[in-house]
Short mmCIF file of C-alpha atoms and ligand atoms in Angstrom, two decimals:
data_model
loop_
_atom_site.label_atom_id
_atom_site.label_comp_id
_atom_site.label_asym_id
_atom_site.label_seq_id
_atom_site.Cartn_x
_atom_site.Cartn_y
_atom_site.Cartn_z
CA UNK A 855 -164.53 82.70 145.10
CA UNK A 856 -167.30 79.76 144.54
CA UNK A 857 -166.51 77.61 141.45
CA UNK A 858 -170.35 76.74 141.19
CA UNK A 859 -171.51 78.27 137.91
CA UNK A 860 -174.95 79.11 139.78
CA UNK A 861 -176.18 80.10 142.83
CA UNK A 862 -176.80 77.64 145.72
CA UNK A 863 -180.11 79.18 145.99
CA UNK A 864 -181.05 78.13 142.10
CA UNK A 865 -180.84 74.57 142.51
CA UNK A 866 -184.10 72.20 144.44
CA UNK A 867 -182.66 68.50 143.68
CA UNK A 868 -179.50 66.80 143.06
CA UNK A 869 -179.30 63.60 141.81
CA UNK A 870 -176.47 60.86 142.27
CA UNK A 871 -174.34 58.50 140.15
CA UNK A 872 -173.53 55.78 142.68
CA UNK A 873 -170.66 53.16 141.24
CA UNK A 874 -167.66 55.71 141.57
CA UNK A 875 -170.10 58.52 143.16
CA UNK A 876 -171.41 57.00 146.46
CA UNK A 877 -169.63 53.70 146.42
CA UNK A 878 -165.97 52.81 145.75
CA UNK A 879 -166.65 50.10 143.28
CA UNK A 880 -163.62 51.67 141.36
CA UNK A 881 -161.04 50.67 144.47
CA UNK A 882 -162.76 47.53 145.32
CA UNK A 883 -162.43 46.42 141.66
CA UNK A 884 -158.71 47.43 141.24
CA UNK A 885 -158.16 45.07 144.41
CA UNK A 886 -160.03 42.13 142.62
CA UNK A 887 -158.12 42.75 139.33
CA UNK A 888 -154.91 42.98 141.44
CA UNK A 889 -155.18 39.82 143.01
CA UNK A 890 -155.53 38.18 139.68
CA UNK A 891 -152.09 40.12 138.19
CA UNK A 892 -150.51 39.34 141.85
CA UNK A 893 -150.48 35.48 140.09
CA UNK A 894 -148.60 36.97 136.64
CA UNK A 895 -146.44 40.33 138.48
CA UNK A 896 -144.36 39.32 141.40
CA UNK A 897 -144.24 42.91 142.71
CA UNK A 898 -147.15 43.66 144.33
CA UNK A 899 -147.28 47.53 143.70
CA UNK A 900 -146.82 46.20 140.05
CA UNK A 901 -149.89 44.76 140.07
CA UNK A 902 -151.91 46.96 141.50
CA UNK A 903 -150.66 49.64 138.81
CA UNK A 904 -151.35 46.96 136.09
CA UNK A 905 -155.36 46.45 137.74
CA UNK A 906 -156.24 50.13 137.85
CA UNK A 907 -154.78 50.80 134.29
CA UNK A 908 -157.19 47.60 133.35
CA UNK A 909 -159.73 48.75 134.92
CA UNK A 910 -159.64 52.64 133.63
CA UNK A 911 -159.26 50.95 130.06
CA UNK A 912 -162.61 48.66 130.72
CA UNK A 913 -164.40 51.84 131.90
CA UNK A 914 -163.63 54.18 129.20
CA UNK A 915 -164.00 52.52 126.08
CA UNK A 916 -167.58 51.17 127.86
CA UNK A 917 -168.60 54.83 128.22
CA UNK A 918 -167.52 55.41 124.63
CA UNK A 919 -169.83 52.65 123.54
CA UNK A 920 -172.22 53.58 125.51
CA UNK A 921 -172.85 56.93 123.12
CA UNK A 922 -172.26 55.14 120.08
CA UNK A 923 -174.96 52.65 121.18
CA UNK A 924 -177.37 55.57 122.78
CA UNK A 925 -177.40 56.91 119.23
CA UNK A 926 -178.84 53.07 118.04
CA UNK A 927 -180.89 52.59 120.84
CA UNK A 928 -179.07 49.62 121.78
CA UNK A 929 -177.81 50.85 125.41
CA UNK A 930 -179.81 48.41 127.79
CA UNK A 931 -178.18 45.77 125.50
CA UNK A 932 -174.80 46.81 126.08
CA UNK A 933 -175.21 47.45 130.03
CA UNK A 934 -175.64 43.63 130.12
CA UNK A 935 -172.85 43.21 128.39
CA UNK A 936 -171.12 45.47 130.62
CA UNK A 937 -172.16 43.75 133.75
CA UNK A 938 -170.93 40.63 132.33
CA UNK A 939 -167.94 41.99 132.04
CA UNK A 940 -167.11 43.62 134.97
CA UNK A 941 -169.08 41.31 136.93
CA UNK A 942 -170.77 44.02 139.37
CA UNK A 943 -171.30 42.58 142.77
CA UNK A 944 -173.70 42.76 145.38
CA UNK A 945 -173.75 46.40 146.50
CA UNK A 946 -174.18 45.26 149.99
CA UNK A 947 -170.24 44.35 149.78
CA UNK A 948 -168.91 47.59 147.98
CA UNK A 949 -167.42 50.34 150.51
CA UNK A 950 -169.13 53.94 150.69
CA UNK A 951 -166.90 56.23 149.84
CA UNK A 952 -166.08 58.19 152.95
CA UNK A 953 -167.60 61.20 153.70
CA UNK A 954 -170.16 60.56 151.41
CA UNK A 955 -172.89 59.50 154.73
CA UNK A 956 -172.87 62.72 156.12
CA UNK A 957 -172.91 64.89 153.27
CA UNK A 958 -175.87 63.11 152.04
CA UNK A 959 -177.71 63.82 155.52
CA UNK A 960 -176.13 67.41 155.22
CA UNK A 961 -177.03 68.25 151.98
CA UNK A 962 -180.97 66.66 152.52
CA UNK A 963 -181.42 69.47 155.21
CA UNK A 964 -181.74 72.31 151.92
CA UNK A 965 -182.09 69.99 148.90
CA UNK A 966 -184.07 67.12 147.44
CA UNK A 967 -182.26 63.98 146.85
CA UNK A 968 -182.78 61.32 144.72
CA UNK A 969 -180.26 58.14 143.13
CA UNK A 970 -179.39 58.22 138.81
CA UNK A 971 -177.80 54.67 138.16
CA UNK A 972 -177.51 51.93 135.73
CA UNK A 973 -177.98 49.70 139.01
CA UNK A 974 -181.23 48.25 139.75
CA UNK A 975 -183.87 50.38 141.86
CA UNK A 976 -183.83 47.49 144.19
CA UNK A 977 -180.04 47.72 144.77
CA UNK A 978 -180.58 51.77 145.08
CA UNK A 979 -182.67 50.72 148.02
CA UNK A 980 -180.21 48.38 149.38
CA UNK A 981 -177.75 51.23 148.90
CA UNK A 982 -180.52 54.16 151.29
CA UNK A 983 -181.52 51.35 153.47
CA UNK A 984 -177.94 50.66 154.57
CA UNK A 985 -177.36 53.85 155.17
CA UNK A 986 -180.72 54.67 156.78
CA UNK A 987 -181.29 57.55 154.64
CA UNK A 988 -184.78 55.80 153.10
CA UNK A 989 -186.11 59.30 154.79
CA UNK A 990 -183.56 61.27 152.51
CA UNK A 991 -183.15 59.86 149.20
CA UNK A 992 -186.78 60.41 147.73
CA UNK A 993 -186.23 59.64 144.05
CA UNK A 994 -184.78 56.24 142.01
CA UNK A 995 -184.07 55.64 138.81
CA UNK A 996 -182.46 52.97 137.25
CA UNK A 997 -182.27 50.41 134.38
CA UNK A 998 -185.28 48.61 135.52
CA UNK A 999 -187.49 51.67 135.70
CA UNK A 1000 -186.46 53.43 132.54
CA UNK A 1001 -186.71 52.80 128.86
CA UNK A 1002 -183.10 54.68 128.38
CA UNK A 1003 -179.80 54.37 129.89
CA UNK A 1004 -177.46 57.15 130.83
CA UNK A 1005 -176.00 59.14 128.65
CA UNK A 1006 -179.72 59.29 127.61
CA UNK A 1007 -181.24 62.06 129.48
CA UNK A 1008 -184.52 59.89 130.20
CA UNK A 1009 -183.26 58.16 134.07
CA UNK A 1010 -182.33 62.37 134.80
CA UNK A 1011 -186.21 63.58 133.73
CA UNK A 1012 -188.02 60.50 135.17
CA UNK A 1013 -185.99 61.39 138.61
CA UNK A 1014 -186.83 64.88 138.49
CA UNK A 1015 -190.41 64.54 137.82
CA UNK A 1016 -190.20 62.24 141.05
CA UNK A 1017 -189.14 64.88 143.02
CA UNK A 1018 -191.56 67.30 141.61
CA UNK A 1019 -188.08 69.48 140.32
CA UNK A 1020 -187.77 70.95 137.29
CA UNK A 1021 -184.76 69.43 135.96
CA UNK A 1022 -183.12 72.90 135.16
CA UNK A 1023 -183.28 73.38 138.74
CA UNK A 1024 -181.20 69.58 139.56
CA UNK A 1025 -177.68 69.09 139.86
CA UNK A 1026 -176.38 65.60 138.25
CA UNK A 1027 -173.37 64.42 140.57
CA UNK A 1028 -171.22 61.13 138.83
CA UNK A 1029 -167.82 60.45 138.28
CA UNK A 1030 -167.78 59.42 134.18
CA UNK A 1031 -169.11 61.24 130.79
CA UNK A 1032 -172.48 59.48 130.44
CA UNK A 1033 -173.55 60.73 133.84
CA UNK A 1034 -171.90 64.18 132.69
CA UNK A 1035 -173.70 63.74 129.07
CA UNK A 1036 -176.96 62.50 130.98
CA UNK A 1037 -177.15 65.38 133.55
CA UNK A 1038 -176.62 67.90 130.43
CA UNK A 1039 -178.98 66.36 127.67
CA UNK A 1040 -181.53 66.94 130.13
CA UNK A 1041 -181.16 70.34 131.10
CA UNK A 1042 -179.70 69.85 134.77
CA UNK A 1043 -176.36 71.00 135.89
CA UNK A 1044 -173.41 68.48 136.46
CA UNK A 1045 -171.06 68.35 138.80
CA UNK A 1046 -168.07 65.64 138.06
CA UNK A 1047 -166.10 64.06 141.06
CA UNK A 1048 -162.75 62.87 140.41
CA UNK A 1049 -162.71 59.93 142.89
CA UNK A 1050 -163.94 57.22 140.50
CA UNK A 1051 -163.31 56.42 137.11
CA UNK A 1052 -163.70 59.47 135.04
CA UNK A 1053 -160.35 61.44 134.23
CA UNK A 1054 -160.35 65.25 134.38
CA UNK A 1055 -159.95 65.44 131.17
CA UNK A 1056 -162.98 63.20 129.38
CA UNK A 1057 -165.09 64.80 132.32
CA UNK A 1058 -164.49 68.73 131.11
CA UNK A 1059 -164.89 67.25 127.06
CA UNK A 1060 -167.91 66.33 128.07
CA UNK A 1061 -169.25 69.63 129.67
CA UNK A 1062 -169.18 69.38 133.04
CA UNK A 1063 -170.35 72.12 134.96
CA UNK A 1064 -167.88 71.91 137.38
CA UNK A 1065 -165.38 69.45 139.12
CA UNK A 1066 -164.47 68.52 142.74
CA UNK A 1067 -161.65 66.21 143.71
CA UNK A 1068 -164.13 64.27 146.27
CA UNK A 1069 -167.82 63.51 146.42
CA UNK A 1070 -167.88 64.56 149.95
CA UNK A 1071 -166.69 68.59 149.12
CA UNK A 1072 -169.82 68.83 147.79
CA UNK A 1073 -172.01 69.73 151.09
CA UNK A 1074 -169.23 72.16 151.70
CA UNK A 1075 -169.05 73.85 148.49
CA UNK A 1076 -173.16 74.06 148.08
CA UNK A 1077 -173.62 75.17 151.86
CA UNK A 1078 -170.63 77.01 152.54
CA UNK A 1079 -169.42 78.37 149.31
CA UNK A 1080 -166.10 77.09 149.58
CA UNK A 1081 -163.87 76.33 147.35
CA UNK A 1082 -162.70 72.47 147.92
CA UNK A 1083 -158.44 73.59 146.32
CA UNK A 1084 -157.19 71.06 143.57
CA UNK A 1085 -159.06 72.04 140.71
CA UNK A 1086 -158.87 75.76 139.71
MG1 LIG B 2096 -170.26 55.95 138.04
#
Protein backbone atom coordinates (compact mmCIF):
# COMPACT_ATOMS: atom_id res chain seq x y z
CA UNK A 1 0.00 0.00 0.00
CA UNK A 2 1.39 3.74 -0.84
CA UNK A 3 2.08 5.78 2.34
CA UNK A 4 1.53 9.07 0.25
CA UNK A 5 -1.57 10.71 1.73
CA UNK A 6 -2.50 11.81 -2.01
CA UNK A 7 -2.35 10.71 -5.25
CA UNK A 8 0.82 11.00 -7.41
CA UNK A 9 -1.37 12.44 -9.97
CA UNK A 10 -2.50 15.52 -7.46
CA UNK A 11 0.75 17.00 -7.04
CA UNK A 12 2.62 19.59 -10.17
CA UNK A 13 5.84 20.82 -8.06
CA UNK A 14 7.96 19.74 -5.30
CA UNK A 15 10.16 21.84 -3.70
CA UNK A 16 13.54 21.00 -1.79
CA UNK A 17 15.23 21.73 1.56
CA UNK A 18 18.89 21.31 0.62
CA UNK A 19 21.34 21.31 3.97
CA UNK A 20 20.25 17.72 5.20
CA UNK A 21 17.84 17.24 1.98
CA UNK A 22 20.19 17.36 -1.09
CA UNK A 23 23.49 17.79 0.62
CA UNK A 24 25.06 15.97 3.60
CA UNK A 25 26.05 19.03 5.49
CA UNK A 26 24.79 17.01 8.59
CA UNK A 27 27.79 14.18 8.06
CA UNK A 28 30.30 16.60 6.85
CA UNK A 29 29.71 18.70 10.01
CA UNK A 30 29.80 15.75 12.52
CA UNK A 31 33.36 15.02 10.87
CA UNK A 32 34.48 18.72 11.53
CA UNK A 33 33.08 18.64 15.12
CA UNK A 34 34.80 15.22 15.52
CA UNK A 35 38.08 16.26 14.70
CA UNK A 36 37.88 18.96 17.27
CA UNK A 37 36.63 16.25 20.24
CA UNK A 38 39.39 13.75 18.62
CA UNK A 39 41.87 16.55 20.61
CA UNK A 40 39.66 16.13 24.16
CA UNK A 41 38.29 11.99 23.57
CA UNK A 42 41.07 9.62 22.87
CA UNK A 43 38.66 7.06 21.35
CA UNK A 44 37.86 7.96 18.15
CA UNK A 45 34.29 6.38 17.90
CA UNK A 46 33.92 8.50 21.17
CA UNK A 47 34.21 11.41 19.44
CA UNK A 48 32.38 11.03 16.71
CA UNK A 49 29.31 10.07 19.09
CA UNK A 50 30.15 13.25 21.15
CA UNK A 51 30.10 15.56 17.45
CA UNK A 52 26.78 14.25 16.19
CA UNK A 53 25.08 14.60 19.69
CA UNK A 54 26.62 18.40 19.40
CA UNK A 55 25.58 18.86 16.41
CA UNK A 56 21.75 17.43 16.79
CA UNK A 57 21.72 19.76 20.01
CA UNK A 58 22.92 22.98 17.77
CA UNK A 59 20.22 22.06 15.21
CA UNK A 60 17.28 21.63 17.35
CA UNK A 61 17.18 24.25 19.74
CA UNK A 62 18.02 26.62 16.35
CA UNK A 63 14.79 25.30 14.82
CA UNK A 64 13.03 25.98 18.12
CA UNK A 65 14.18 29.55 17.93
CA UNK A 66 13.54 29.82 14.78
CA UNK A 67 9.47 29.71 15.62
CA UNK A 68 9.81 31.69 18.59
CA UNK A 69 11.57 34.34 16.46
CA UNK A 70 9.08 33.79 13.24
CA UNK A 71 6.38 34.84 15.67
CA UNK A 72 8.64 38.40 16.29
CA UNK A 73 9.67 38.75 12.96
CA UNK A 74 13.14 38.52 13.90
CA UNK A 75 14.10 35.24 11.76
CA UNK A 76 16.61 36.75 9.10
CA UNK A 77 18.31 38.05 12.30
CA UNK A 78 18.72 34.83 13.84
CA UNK A 79 19.80 32.89 10.50
CA UNK A 80 22.93 35.10 10.79
CA UNK A 81 23.38 34.17 13.94
CA UNK A 82 22.98 30.70 12.98
CA UNK A 83 25.50 30.81 10.25
CA UNK A 84 27.88 32.21 12.63
CA UNK A 85 27.50 29.54 14.51
CA UNK A 86 27.69 26.70 12.56
CA UNK A 87 29.90 28.33 10.21
CA UNK A 88 28.18 26.95 6.84
CA UNK A 89 30.75 26.43 4.19
CA UNK A 90 31.02 26.77 0.66
CA UNK A 91 28.43 24.41 -0.83
CA UNK A 92 30.82 23.61 -3.54
CA UNK A 93 32.68 21.37 -0.73
CA UNK A 94 29.55 19.65 0.93
CA UNK A 95 28.81 15.95 -0.49
CA UNK A 96 25.34 15.25 -2.32
CA UNK A 97 23.70 12.91 -0.64
CA UNK A 98 23.67 9.82 -2.80
CA UNK A 99 21.01 8.99 -4.83
CA UNK A 100 19.76 12.25 -4.62
CA UNK A 101 21.29 13.12 -8.68
CA UNK A 102 19.20 10.79 -10.26
CA UNK A 103 16.09 11.09 -8.50
CA UNK A 104 16.15 14.70 -9.15
CA UNK A 105 16.54 13.96 -13.06
CA UNK A 106 13.86 11.15 -12.44
CA UNK A 107 11.44 12.93 -10.70
CA UNK A 108 11.82 16.27 -13.34
CA UNK A 109 10.50 13.86 -16.13
CA UNK A 110 6.56 14.23 -14.33
CA UNK A 111 7.07 17.13 -11.89
CA UNK A 112 8.24 20.70 -11.56
CA UNK A 113 11.17 21.31 -9.44
CA UNK A 114 12.32 24.07 -7.72
CA UNK A 115 15.06 24.67 -4.38
CA UNK A 116 13.34 26.11 -0.59
CA UNK A 117 16.53 27.10 1.50
CA UNK A 118 17.86 29.47 3.98
CA UNK A 119 21.05 29.36 1.59
CA UNK A 120 21.61 32.05 -0.79
CA UNK A 121 19.95 31.81 -4.42
CA UNK A 122 23.43 32.13 -5.66
CA UNK A 123 24.64 29.04 -3.74
CA UNK A 124 21.20 27.20 -4.99
CA UNK A 125 22.75 27.80 -8.36
CA UNK A 126 26.08 26.59 -7.43
CA UNK A 127 24.20 23.62 -5.99
CA UNK A 128 21.96 22.94 -10.03
CA UNK A 129 24.99 24.03 -11.85
CA UNK A 130 27.14 21.30 -10.29
CA UNK A 131 24.90 18.97 -10.90
CA UNK A 132 23.90 20.16 -14.39
CA UNK A 133 20.35 20.13 -13.62
CA UNK A 134 20.08 24.24 -14.38
CA UNK A 135 17.48 22.58 -17.09
CA UNK A 136 15.57 20.87 -14.08
CA UNK A 137 15.42 22.91 -11.08
CA UNK A 138 13.20 25.92 -12.38
CA UNK A 139 12.38 27.70 -9.12
CA UNK A 140 14.80 29.39 -6.09
CA UNK A 141 14.10 30.75 -3.12
CA UNK A 142 16.15 31.72 -0.48
CA UNK A 143 17.09 34.28 2.23
CA UNK A 144 18.19 36.79 -0.23
CA UNK A 145 15.03 36.71 -2.28
CA UNK A 146 12.46 36.61 0.46
CA UNK A 147 11.28 38.89 3.18
CA UNK A 148 10.57 35.60 5.52
CA UNK A 149 12.51 32.68 6.53
CA UNK A 150 11.30 29.14 6.84
CA UNK A 151 9.09 28.15 9.08
CA UNK A 152 7.37 31.22 7.47
CA UNK A 153 5.41 29.98 4.63
CA UNK A 154 6.56 33.07 2.37
CA UNK A 155 10.11 31.18 0.54
CA UNK A 156 7.18 28.01 -0.12
CA UNK A 157 4.50 30.67 -1.99
CA UNK A 158 7.18 32.83 -3.70
CA UNK A 159 8.57 29.27 -5.16
CA UNK A 160 5.32 28.14 -6.18
CA UNK A 161 4.23 31.19 -7.90
CA UNK A 162 7.66 30.65 -9.81
CA UNK A 163 6.63 27.59 -11.07
CA UNK A 164 3.23 28.76 -11.94
CA UNK A 165 1.88 25.80 -9.13
CA UNK A 166 -0.62 26.29 -6.89
CA UNK A 167 1.00 25.58 -3.73
CA UNK A 168 -1.79 23.03 -2.66
CA UNK A 169 -0.65 21.16 -5.55
CA UNK A 170 3.55 21.23 -4.20
CA UNK A 171 5.16 18.84 -2.12
CA UNK A 172 7.79 20.47 0.51
CA UNK A 173 10.72 17.81 0.86
CA UNK A 174 13.38 18.80 4.10
CA UNK A 175 14.74 17.01 6.79
CA UNK A 176 13.80 19.48 10.08
CA UNK A 177 10.37 21.15 11.48
CA UNK A 178 10.67 24.61 9.90
CA UNK A 179 10.80 23.08 6.44
CA UNK A 180 7.88 20.71 7.78
CA UNK A 181 6.10 23.96 9.45
CA UNK A 182 7.00 25.99 6.15
CA UNK A 183 5.65 23.41 3.60
CA UNK A 184 2.31 23.26 5.87
CA UNK A 185 1.66 27.06 6.71
CA UNK A 186 1.49 27.38 3.14
CA UNK A 187 -0.83 24.91 2.08
CA UNK A 188 1.65 22.35 0.32
CA UNK A 189 2.19 18.84 1.40
CA UNK A 190 5.47 17.75 3.26
CA UNK A 191 7.33 15.02 3.01
CA UNK A 192 10.19 14.63 5.92
CA UNK A 193 13.46 12.59 5.17
CA UNK A 194 15.19 11.13 7.99
CA UNK A 195 18.77 11.40 6.63
CA UNK A 196 19.63 14.82 8.12
CA UNK A 197 18.99 16.43 11.20
CA UNK A 198 15.38 16.14 12.01
CA UNK A 199 14.38 13.16 14.41
CA UNK A 200 11.24 11.14 13.66
CA UNK A 201 9.78 12.31 16.30
CA UNK A 202 9.95 16.47 16.11
CA UNK A 203 9.26 15.73 12.28
CA UNK A 204 5.60 13.88 12.92
CA UNK A 205 4.93 16.89 15.97
CA UNK A 206 5.24 19.01 13.45
CA UNK A 207 2.75 17.50 10.83
CA UNK A 208 4.48 15.95 8.38
CA UNK A 209 2.66 14.45 5.72
CA UNK A 210 4.66 11.63 5.51
CA UNK A 211 8.27 10.27 6.19
CA UNK A 212 10.93 8.35 4.19
CA UNK A 213 14.17 7.05 5.64
CA UNK A 214 16.18 8.56 2.46
CA UNK A 215 15.77 11.50 0.13
CA UNK A 216 16.43 9.29 -2.75
CA UNK A 217 13.03 6.79 -2.04
CA UNK A 218 11.29 9.54 -3.06
CA UNK A 219 11.32 9.04 -7.10
CA UNK A 220 10.39 5.53 -6.20
CA UNK A 221 7.59 6.09 -3.95
CA UNK A 222 5.98 9.10 -6.28
CA UNK A 223 6.59 7.04 -9.61
CA UNK A 224 6.25 3.64 -8.53
CA UNK A 225 4.03 3.65 -5.56
CA UNK A 226 6.25 1.81 -3.44
CA UNK A 227 6.57 1.70 -0.21
CA UNK A 228 10.44 2.56 0.75
CA UNK A 229 10.07 -0.26 4.47
CA UNK A 230 11.37 1.47 7.76
CA UNK A 231 8.71 3.69 8.56
CA UNK A 232 5.19 2.13 8.82
MG1 LIG B 1 17.69 21.15 6.16
Amino acid sequence: MSILPFNSDDLDAILFDLDGTLIDTDNHDVAKWAQRAARVYRDPARAQRQARRLVMGIESPVNAAFTVFDWLGLDAPLMRLMIALQGIGSIDDLPVIPGVESMLRQLAQHYKLGIVSTRTVKEQHQFTHRLGLEDQIAAYAGRDSTWRIKPHPQPVLTAAQQLGVEPERCLMVGDTTVDIRAGTRAGAWTCGVLCGYGMRDELEAAGVDFLLPETANLADVLLNGRDPGCIS
